[in-house]
Short mmCIF file of C-alpha atoms and ligand atoms in Angstrom, two decimals:
data_model
loop_
_atom_site.label_atom_id
_atom_site.label_comp_id
_atom_site.label_asym_id
_atom_site.label_seq_id
_atom_site.Cartn_x
_atom_site.Cartn_y
_atom_site.Cartn_z
CA UNK D 1 0.00 0.00 0.00
CA UNK D 2 1.20 3.53 -0.77
CA UNK D 3 2.40 5.63 2.18
CA UNK D 4 -0.24 8.18 3.22
CA UNK D 5 0.43 11.88 3.66
CA UNK D 6 -2.08 14.10 5.46
CA UNK D 7 -2.24 17.61 3.99
CA UNK D 8 -4.07 19.68 6.60
CA UNK D 9 -5.27 23.25 6.27
CA UNK D 10 -6.46 25.62 8.96
CA UNK D 11 -8.99 28.44 9.15
CA UNK D 12 -10.02 30.62 6.22
CA UNK D 13 -7.96 28.72 3.68
CA UNK D 14 -11.26 27.66 2.11
CA UNK D 15 -11.35 31.27 0.83
CA UNK D 16 -8.16 30.81 -1.14
CA UNK D 17 -8.41 32.30 -4.62
CA UNK D 18 -11.53 34.21 -3.65
CA UNK D 19 -10.07 37.00 -1.46
CA UNK D 20 -6.74 38.78 -0.99
CA UNK D 21 -5.13 37.49 -4.22
CA UNK D 22 -2.15 39.82 -3.74
CA UNK D 23 -1.13 37.89 -0.63
CA UNK D 24 -2.39 34.40 -1.37
CA UNK D 25 -2.60 34.24 -5.19
CA UNK D 26 -5.52 33.27 -7.41
CA UNK D 27 -5.44 29.52 -7.03
CA UNK D 28 -8.33 27.98 -5.11
CA UNK D 29 -7.89 25.33 -2.43
CA UNK D 30 -9.51 22.81 -4.79
CA UNK D 31 -6.77 23.57 -7.32
CA UNK D 32 -4.09 23.20 -4.65
CA UNK D 33 -5.62 19.87 -3.74
CA UNK D 34 -5.54 18.75 -7.39
CA UNK D 35 -1.86 19.73 -7.68
CA UNK D 36 -1.03 17.88 -4.45
CA UNK D 37 -2.86 14.78 -5.69
CA UNK D 38 -1.03 14.89 -9.01
CA UNK D 39 2.38 15.31 -7.37
CA UNK D 40 1.69 12.66 -4.75
CA UNK D 41 0.32 10.27 -7.39
CA UNK D 42 3.50 10.55 -9.45
CA UNK D 43 5.58 9.91 -6.38
CA UNK D 44 3.63 6.89 -5.25
CA UNK D 45 2.08 8.58 -2.22
CA UNK D 46 -1.57 8.58 -1.16
CA UNK D 47 -3.07 11.84 0.07
CA UNK D 48 -5.68 12.93 2.59
CA UNK D 49 -6.32 16.59 1.83
CA UNK D 50 -8.48 18.48 4.34
CA UNK D 51 -9.40 21.95 5.54
CA UNK D 52 -11.24 23.14 8.62
CA UNK D 53 -11.96 26.37 10.42
CA UNK D 54 -12.06 24.58 13.80
CA UNK D 55 -9.02 24.03 15.99
CA UNK D 56 -10.51 20.89 17.57
CA UNK D 57 -11.13 19.33 14.17
CA UNK D 58 -7.52 19.95 13.16
CA UNK D 59 -6.37 18.26 16.38
CA UNK D 60 -8.65 15.26 15.74
CA UNK D 61 -7.21 14.90 12.25
CA UNK D 62 -3.66 15.01 13.61
CA UNK D 63 -4.63 12.19 16.01
CA UNK D 64 -6.10 10.25 13.09
CA UNK D 65 -2.90 10.81 11.07
CA UNK D 66 -0.81 9.44 13.99
CA UNK D 67 -2.37 6.04 13.33
CA UNK D 68 -2.34 6.05 9.55
CA UNK D 69 0.12 8.47 8.03
CA UNK D 70 3.78 8.54 7.07
CA UNK D 71 3.93 12.31 7.22
CA UNK D 72 1.97 15.52 7.61
CA UNK D 73 2.08 18.66 5.53
CA UNK D 74 0.25 21.31 7.51
CA UNK D 75 -0.71 24.92 6.93
CA UNK D 76 -2.28 25.71 10.29
CA UNK D 77 -3.07 29.26 9.05
CA UNK D 78 -3.77 31.64 11.95
CA UNK D 79 -3.51 28.77 14.50
CA UNK D 80 0.22 28.71 13.63
CA UNK D 81 0.68 31.78 15.74
CA UNK D 82 -1.69 30.94 18.60
CA UNK D 83 -2.13 27.23 19.19
CA UNK D 84 -0.14 25.30 21.79
CA UNK D 85 -2.82 22.59 21.44
CA UNK D 86 -1.89 21.96 17.82
CA UNK D 87 1.79 21.90 18.74
CA UNK D 88 1.03 19.30 21.44
CA UNK D 89 -0.96 17.15 19.03
CA UNK D 90 1.82 17.27 16.42
CA UNK D 91 4.36 16.44 19.11
CA UNK D 92 2.76 13.03 19.54
CA UNK D 93 3.48 12.10 15.90
CA UNK D 94 6.48 9.98 15.08
CA UNK D 95 6.83 10.88 11.41
CA UNK D 96 8.12 14.04 9.70
CA UNK D 97 5.93 17.13 9.76
CA UNK D 98 6.32 19.95 7.28
CA UNK D 99 4.85 23.36 7.96
CA UNK D 100 3.73 25.33 4.91
CA UNK D 101 2.67 28.95 4.55
CA UNK D 102 1.68 30.40 1.24
CA UNK D 103 2.91 33.87 2.12
CA UNK D 104 6.25 34.82 3.61
CA UNK D 105 5.05 35.25 7.19
CA UNK D 106 8.32 36.95 8.20
CA UNK D 107 7.64 39.80 5.84
CA UNK D 108 4.23 40.40 7.33
CA UNK D 109 2.89 41.69 10.66
CA UNK D 110 4.99 41.04 13.77
CA UNK D 111 2.39 38.63 15.23
CA UNK D 112 2.86 36.26 12.25
CA UNK D 113 6.60 35.94 12.82
CA UNK D 114 6.24 33.43 15.62
CA UNK D 115 5.07 29.89 14.95
CA UNK D 116 4.29 27.33 17.66
CA UNK D 117 4.29 24.60 15.04
CA UNK D 118 7.87 25.26 13.83
CA UNK D 119 9.21 23.76 17.09
CA UNK D 120 8.05 20.35 15.93
CA UNK D 121 8.32 20.74 12.15
CA UNK D 122 11.15 18.98 10.31
CA UNK D 123 11.03 21.85 7.85
CA UNK D 124 9.15 25.06 7.13
CA UNK D 125 8.30 26.39 3.69
CA UNK D 126 6.90 29.89 3.44
CA UNK D 127 6.66 32.48 0.72
CA UNK D 128 6.65 30.00 -2.19
CA UNK D 129 2.95 30.50 -2.81
CA UNK D 130 0.87 27.37 -3.14
CA UNK D 131 3.87 25.57 -4.65
CA UNK D 132 5.03 25.17 -1.03
CA UNK D 133 2.60 22.27 -0.64
CA UNK D 134 4.00 20.28 -3.57
CA UNK D 135 7.57 21.03 -2.53
CA UNK D 136 6.83 19.60 0.90
CA UNK D 137 5.18 16.51 -0.64
CA UNK D 138 8.18 15.94 -2.92
CA UNK D 139 10.54 16.15 0.04
CA UNK D 140 8.39 13.79 2.09
CA UNK D 141 8.43 11.31 -0.78
CA UNK D 142 12.21 11.40 -0.74
CA UNK D 143 12.28 10.84 3.03
CA UNK D 144 9.81 7.99 2.95
CA UNK D 145 11.71 6.43 0.05
CA UNK D 146 8.56 6.31 -2.02
CA UNK D 147 9.45 4.90 -5.39
CA UNK D 148 7.19 6.79 -7.80
CA UNK D 149 8.94 8.37 -10.75
CA UNK D 150 10.47 11.60 -9.52
CA UNK D 151 9.04 14.53 -11.51
CA UNK D 152 12.59 15.62 -12.28
CA UNK D 153 12.87 12.44 -14.33
CA UNK D 154 9.83 13.14 -16.43
CA UNK D 155 10.94 14.02 -19.93
CA UNK D 156 9.00 15.66 -22.74
CA UNK D 157 10.20 16.10 -26.28
CA UNK D 158 7.98 18.38 -28.37
CA UNK D 159 8.40 20.64 -31.40
CA UNK D 160 7.03 23.11 -33.88
CA UNK D 161 6.65 22.38 -37.60
CA UNK D 162 6.21 25.31 -39.97
CA UNK D 163 8.01 27.57 -42.31
CA UNK D 164 10.08 30.64 -41.44
CA UNK D 165 9.77 29.99 -37.70
CA UNK D 166 13.38 30.54 -36.63
CA UNK D 167 12.56 33.66 -34.60
CA UNK D 168 9.66 31.99 -32.76
CA UNK D 169 9.55 32.59 -29.00
CA UNK D 170 7.39 29.52 -28.38
CA UNK D 171 10.33 27.12 -27.78
CA UNK D 172 11.78 29.33 -25.04
CA UNK D 173 8.36 29.82 -23.47
CA UNK D 174 7.74 26.07 -23.26
CA UNK D 175 11.25 25.10 -22.19
CA UNK D 176 11.45 27.65 -19.41
CA UNK D 177 8.05 26.63 -18.03
CA UNK D 178 9.08 22.97 -18.29
CA UNK D 179 12.24 23.68 -16.29
CA UNK D 180 10.27 25.65 -13.71
CA UNK D 181 7.98 22.63 -13.31
CA UNK D 182 10.98 20.36 -12.70
CA UNK D 183 10.60 18.60 -16.05
CA UNK D 184 13.18 17.69 -18.66
CA UNK D 185 11.46 19.51 -21.50
CA UNK D 186 12.91 20.00 -24.98
CA UNK D 187 11.12 22.00 -27.67
CA UNK D 188 12.61 21.58 -31.15
CA UNK D 189 12.07 23.95 -34.06
CA UNK D 190 11.44 21.96 -37.24
CA UNK D 191 11.64 24.69 -39.85
CA UNK D 192 10.68 23.52 -43.32
CA UNK D 193 12.60 26.42 -44.83
CA UNK D 194 15.84 25.57 -43.02
CA UNK D 195 15.42 21.91 -43.95
CA UNK D 196 14.77 22.83 -47.59
CA UNK D 197 11.46 20.94 -47.45
CA UNK D 198 7.99 21.74 -48.71
CA UNK D 199 4.71 21.38 -46.84
CA UNK D 200 4.37 17.93 -48.45
CA UNK D 201 7.06 16.68 -46.04
CA UNK D 202 4.60 17.00 -43.15
CA UNK D 203 3.48 13.36 -43.12
CA UNK D 204 7.08 12.13 -43.04
CA UNK D 205 8.03 14.58 -40.26
CA UNK D 206 5.07 13.61 -38.07
CA UNK D 207 5.87 9.94 -38.50
CA UNK D 208 9.52 10.62 -37.55
CA UNK D 209 8.47 12.62 -34.47
CA UNK D 210 6.16 9.81 -33.42
CA UNK D 211 8.92 7.25 -33.81
CA UNK D 212 11.32 9.37 -31.81
CA UNK D 213 8.92 9.62 -28.91
CA UNK D 214 7.70 13.20 -29.26
CA UNK D 215 4.84 13.96 -26.85
CA UNK D 216 3.37 16.39 -29.34
CA UNK D 217 3.86 19.00 -32.03
CA UNK D 218 2.74 22.52 -32.64
CA UNK D 219 1.87 23.09 -36.26
CA UNK D 220 1.92 26.43 -37.96
CA UNK D 221 1.84 28.11 -41.36
CA UNK D 222 1.47 26.59 -43.96
CA UNK D 223 0.38 23.28 -42.41
CA UNK D 224 -2.55 24.05 -40.06
CA UNK D 225 -5.11 22.68 -42.52
CA UNK D 226 -3.03 20.13 -44.41
CA UNK D 227 -2.20 18.32 -41.16
CA UNK D 228 -5.84 17.34 -40.59
CA UNK D 229 -6.00 14.28 -42.90
CA UNK D 230 -2.88 12.94 -41.15
CA UNK D 231 -4.58 12.78 -37.73
CA UNK D 232 -6.62 10.10 -35.96
CA UNK D 233 -9.04 12.45 -34.24
CA UNK D 234 -9.77 16.12 -33.61
CA UNK D 235 -10.98 18.09 -30.61
CA UNK D 236 -14.39 19.72 -31.16
CA UNK D 237 -12.74 23.15 -31.51
CA UNK D 238 -10.24 21.99 -34.10
CA UNK D 239 -12.99 20.25 -36.06
CA UNK D 240 -15.20 23.34 -35.98
CA UNK D 241 -12.35 25.63 -37.05
CA UNK D 242 -10.90 23.29 -39.65
CA UNK D 243 -7.44 24.19 -38.36
CA UNK D 244 -4.98 22.46 -36.01
CA UNK D 245 -2.02 24.10 -34.28
CA UNK D 246 -1.38 21.41 -31.66
CA UNK D 247 -1.08 17.65 -32.15
CA UNK D 248 -0.85 15.36 -29.13
CA UNK D 249 1.00 12.11 -29.86
CA UNK D 250 -0.05 9.50 -27.37
CA UNK D 251 -0.49 5.73 -27.32
CA UNK D 252 0.10 5.55 -31.07
CA UNK D 253 -2.66 8.09 -31.75
CA UNK D 254 -2.46 11.62 -33.15
CA UNK D 255 -5.07 14.01 -31.80
CA UNK D 256 -5.42 17.52 -33.26
CA UNK D 257 -6.36 20.56 -31.19
CA UNK D 258 -6.63 24.28 -31.78
CA UNK D 259 -5.25 26.47 -29.01
CA UNK D 260 -5.07 29.65 -31.14
CA UNK D 261 -8.64 30.62 -30.45
CA UNK D 262 -8.14 30.04 -26.70
CA UNK D 263 -5.04 32.26 -26.93
CA UNK D 264 -6.99 35.14 -28.40
CA UNK D 265 -9.95 34.68 -26.05
CA UNK D 266 -7.79 34.67 -22.88
CA UNK D 267 -5.78 37.65 -24.06
CA UNK D 268 -8.94 39.56 -24.89
CA UNK D 269 -10.63 38.73 -21.56
CA UNK D 270 -7.58 39.92 -19.65
CA UNK D 271 -6.60 42.92 -21.76
CA UNK D 272 -9.94 44.43 -22.76
CA UNK D 273 -12.36 43.02 -20.19
CA UNK D 274 -14.83 45.89 -20.19
CA UNK D 275 -14.97 47.24 -23.74
CA UNK D 276 -18.17 47.60 -25.77
CA UNK D 277 -18.90 44.48 -27.82
CA UNK D 278 -21.99 45.31 -29.83
CA UNK D 279 -20.29 45.48 -33.20
CA UNK D 280 -16.72 44.58 -34.08
CA UNK D 281 -14.88 44.56 -37.40
CA UNK D 282 -12.29 41.88 -38.12
CA UNK D 283 -9.75 42.57 -40.83
CA UNK D 284 -8.49 39.38 -42.45
CA UNK D 285 -9.92 35.90 -42.84
CA UNK D 286 -6.77 33.93 -43.61
CA UNK D 287 -4.29 32.23 -41.27
CA UNK D 288 -5.58 32.75 -37.73
CA UNK D 289 -8.72 34.52 -39.01
CA UNK D 290 -11.23 31.77 -38.27
CA UNK D 291 -9.77 31.05 -34.80
CA UNK D 292 -9.86 34.73 -33.84
CA UNK D 293 -13.41 35.19 -35.12
CA UNK D 294 -14.50 32.09 -33.20
CA UNK D 295 -12.85 33.50 -30.06
CA UNK D 296 -14.45 36.91 -30.57
CA UNK D 297 -17.95 35.43 -30.77
CA UNK D 298 -17.20 33.14 -27.81
CA UNK D 299 -16.11 36.23 -25.82
CA UNK D 300 -19.55 37.79 -26.28
CA UNK D 301 -19.01 40.05 -29.27
CA UNK D 302 -22.57 40.45 -30.45
CA UNK D 303 -21.96 41.12 -34.12
CA UNK D 304 -18.79 40.54 -36.12
CA UNK D 305 -18.17 41.87 -39.63
CA UNK D 306 -15.33 40.23 -41.51
CA UNK D 307 -13.45 42.02 -44.28
CA UNK D 308 -10.77 40.46 -46.45
CA UNK D 309 -9.30 41.41 -49.79
CA UNK D 310 -10.16 37.87 -50.88
CA UNK D 311 -13.97 37.90 -50.67
CA UNK D 312 -14.25 34.10 -50.87
CA UNK D 313 -12.02 33.68 -47.79
CA UNK D 314 -14.17 36.06 -45.74
CA UNK D 315 -17.29 34.27 -46.94
CA UNK D 316 -16.02 30.83 -46.05
CA UNK D 317 -14.95 31.89 -42.51
CA UNK D 318 -18.34 33.59 -42.03
CA UNK D 319 -20.19 30.48 -43.18
CA UNK D 320 -18.28 28.32 -40.73
CA UNK D 321 -19.13 30.70 -37.90
CA UNK D 322 -22.78 30.95 -38.90
CA UNK D 323 -23.06 27.18 -38.56
CA UNK D 324 -21.89 27.37 -34.91
CA UNK D 325 -23.22 30.72 -33.73
CA UNK D 326 -26.40 32.56 -34.54
CA UNK D 327 -26.28 33.53 -38.24
CA UNK D 328 -27.24 37.17 -37.42
CA UNK D 329 -24.02 37.61 -35.48
CA UNK D 330 -21.72 37.28 -38.51
CA UNK D 331 -21.51 39.25 -41.72
CA UNK D 332 -19.07 39.92 -44.52
CA UNK D 333 -18.31 43.35 -45.97
CA UNK D 334 -16.32 44.39 -49.00
CA UNK D 335 -13.10 46.40 -48.52
CA UNK D 336 -14.87 49.28 -50.29
CA UNK D 337 -17.34 49.48 -47.38
CA UNK D 338 -14.62 49.60 -44.71
CA UNK D 339 -15.18 53.26 -43.77
CA UNK D 340 -18.91 52.75 -43.25
CA UNK D 341 -18.59 49.58 -41.13
CA UNK D 342 -15.78 51.01 -38.99
CA UNK D 343 -17.87 54.14 -38.38
CA UNK D 344 -20.54 51.94 -36.80
CA UNK D 345 -18.15 49.67 -34.84
CA UNK D 346 -17.01 49.55 -31.19
CA UNK D 347 -13.82 47.67 -31.93
CA UNK D 348 -11.40 46.51 -34.59
CA UNK D 349 -9.37 43.29 -34.71
CA UNK D 350 -6.51 43.02 -37.17
CA UNK D 351 -5.70 39.48 -38.28
CA UNK D 352 -3.97 40.48 -41.53
CA UNK D 353 -0.17 40.23 -41.62
CA UNK D 354 0.15 43.98 -42.25
CA UNK D 355 2.11 45.44 -39.37
CA UNK D 356 4.48 42.48 -39.01
CA UNK D 357 8.17 43.30 -39.29
CA UNK D 358 8.07 41.63 -42.73
CA UNK D 359 4.99 43.57 -43.89
CA UNK D 360 5.21 47.02 -42.31
CA UNK D 361 2.39 49.54 -42.64
CA UNK D 362 -1.23 50.00 -41.64
CA UNK D 363 -3.98 47.53 -42.59
CA UNK D 364 -6.47 50.41 -42.97
CA UNK D 365 -6.26 54.18 -43.46
CA UNK D 366 -5.36 55.96 -40.19
CA UNK D 367 -8.19 58.42 -40.79
CA UNK D 368 -10.73 55.64 -40.04
CA UNK D 369 -9.53 55.29 -36.44
CA UNK D 370 -11.14 57.33 -33.68
CA UNK D 371 -10.53 57.49 -29.91
CA UNK D 372 -13.61 55.47 -28.90
CA UNK D 373 -12.72 52.54 -31.18
CA UNK D 374 -10.77 49.78 -29.42
CA UNK D 375 -8.09 48.01 -31.45
CA UNK D 376 -6.74 44.47 -30.99
CA UNK D 377 -3.78 42.86 -32.75
CA UNK D 378 -2.57 39.28 -33.01
CA UNK D 379 0.88 40.25 -34.27
CA UNK D 380 3.60 40.20 -31.63
CA UNK D 381 6.66 40.88 -33.74
CA UNK D 382 6.89 43.80 -33.33
CA UNK D 383 4.81 44.06 -30.16
CA UNK D 384 3.79 47.58 -31.08
CA UNK D 385 2.63 47.54 -34.69
CA UNK D 386 2.06 50.72 -36.62
CA UNK D 387 -1.67 50.18 -36.10
CA UNK D 388 -1.30 50.02 -32.32
CA UNK D 389 1.04 53.01 -32.26
CA UNK D 390 -1.38 55.10 -34.30
CA UNK D 391 -4.39 53.99 -32.27
CA UNK D 392 -2.64 54.66 -28.93
CA UNK D 393 -1.60 58.12 -30.09
CA UNK D 394 -5.28 58.82 -30.73
CA UNK D 395 -6.24 57.57 -27.25
CA UNK D 396 -7.83 54.24 -28.31
CA UNK D 397 -7.89 51.24 -25.92
CA UNK D 398 -5.53 48.67 -27.46
CA UNK D 399 -4.45 45.05 -27.08
CA UNK D 400 -1.22 43.66 -28.47
CA UNK D 401 -0.71 40.11 -29.71
CA UNK D 402 1.74 39.02 -26.99
CA UNK D 403 -0.92 37.52 -24.73
CA UNK D 404 -2.35 35.42 -27.56
CA UNK D 405 1.10 33.97 -28.26
CA UNK D 406 1.50 33.12 -24.58
CA UNK D 407 -1.95 31.62 -24.02
CA UNK D 408 -1.82 29.39 -27.10
CA UNK D 409 1.43 28.05 -25.59
CA UNK D 410 -0.13 27.73 -22.11
CA UNK D 411 -2.85 25.48 -23.48
CA UNK D 412 -0.48 23.52 -25.73
CA UNK D 413 1.85 22.87 -22.77
CA UNK D 414 -1.12 21.53 -20.79
CA UNK D 415 -2.15 19.27 -23.67
CA UNK D 416 1.39 17.94 -24.22
CA UNK D 417 2.19 17.24 -20.57
CA UNK D 418 -1.12 16.94 -18.73
CA UNK D 419 0.39 19.46 -16.30
CA UNK D 420 -1.18 22.86 -15.74
CA UNK D 421 1.45 25.49 -16.50
CA UNK D 422 1.78 28.73 -14.54
CA UNK D 423 0.30 31.24 -17.00
CA UNK D 424 1.47 34.27 -14.99
CA UNK D 425 5.03 32.96 -15.02
CA UNK D 426 4.84 32.37 -18.79
CA UNK D 427 3.49 35.89 -19.34
CA UNK D 428 6.35 37.34 -17.29
CA UNK D 429 8.89 35.30 -19.20
CA UNK D 430 7.44 36.40 -22.51
CA UNK D 431 7.51 40.06 -21.42
CA UNK D 432 11.16 39.68 -20.39
CA UNK D 433 12.05 38.12 -23.77
CA UNK D 434 10.18 40.83 -25.64
CA UNK D 435 11.98 43.57 -23.70
CA UNK D 436 15.34 42.34 -25.01
O1 LIG T 501 0.53 32.30 4.37
C1 LIG T 501 -0.11 31.37 4.88
O2 LIG T 501 -0.28 30.29 4.34
C2 LIG T 501 -0.80 31.58 6.23
O3 LIG T 501 -0.73 30.39 6.96
C3 LIG T 501 -2.24 31.94 5.92
C4 LIG T 501 -3.03 32.34 7.14
C5 LIG T 501 -2.31 33.36 7.96
O4 LIG T 501 -3.05 33.58 9.16
C6 LIG T 501 -0.91 32.94 8.29
O5 LIG T 501 -0.27 33.98 9.00
C7 LIG T 501 -0.12 32.67 7.05
C8 LIG T 501 -4.38 32.94 6.72
C9 LIG T 501 -5.19 32.05 5.89
C10 LIG T 501 -6.32 32.85 5.36
O6 LIG T 501 -6.54 32.43 4.07
C11 LIG T 501 -7.19 33.26 3.23
C12 LIG T 501 -7.11 32.96 1.91
C13 LIG T 501 -7.71 33.77 0.99
C14 LIG T 501 -8.42 34.85 1.41
C15 LIG T 501 -8.54 35.15 2.75
C16 LIG T 501 -7.92 34.34 3.66
#
């Protein structure tokens, strides 16, 4: 039978993620529990995860653990600083006890600097956020000699197939998050251009990746559609969008997903949470166009008008959307009608490549912008496109494409590894890379 670890939580920790996020973060106790279970599971430990607001209950659980457990991880919360009774109960235990605090209690009010529990704890972790719990569990596993695979041994090999991708920041984003999670994580760029290959090499490259034990692949231009016939199954999103940017390779199967739309939706929710959404114009219906339009409608944009120089592309994206959302919410306009539709819009989303370092310029005449029009980009190289610069100078609310790049990677990392990445950490890393 697996050794049992009791993870005990004291008063008010049931409010985690719901109040005081600056001190305690945004993660809920249920999410902490899930992380603890995952870590313990990998290490061959069983977990009893509990929380109470009552001192007597905590003491009863410590007594229960005395009989059953191989260790305790305890965040006694405010009882840390007050309870001799909890200290006495812990003192009767013959196994290691680790005290965890989410915040750095020594940086806080004087009355939090003293802990009764520390006298009996084999170790104290504070100020590591909720990661403190999993660190304590990992250490306990080492002490108890539990033989699960150590997370440091878990290895993931993944990659990106596309053309002209040498400057991509996605490999660094994934690898750094993998390292921060204690994984051996390698993200290879498989650039068709560098290899002198055409898009028709895709089947051969996927087969090779599968044979070499890749956990998954990101797929980008020009292969997001052509990859589909090479897959065993698709997620609902990928099927609806007819585009795949993430392939999970598992148990001999290839499953296609689309995390681009999630990337735009998360970025939009965070960056422009309160803007008017009655009518929005999307420029461009190629590349990421259908994923962005899908995200826009999912984010509550009431009516979306799509404009593309290639009328048939705009029409086909609009038809796909109309099949999934209410038909009245999507329309197509001709480039000649741009001024009129923009005049009636709350926001503008640019999904054309104009503004990228390779295609500098504005995707529409500057005279059509006005201060009460919000403007969103999906380009992140450069982070400030000419469109964003012009819109900001006018006083428009704006959103750059950096967040979309990060959140598509957040979701792909989760799909490849089954491990929830730290999105805030990935955003910070991306910002640091972009500042260089
Ligand atoms: O940092 C920690 O983990 C603490 O143990 C948390 C206790 C505090 O009394 C200790 O000094 C340090 C407080 C737990 C309250 O938890 C809340 C969580 C979210 C919102 C409000 C309270």
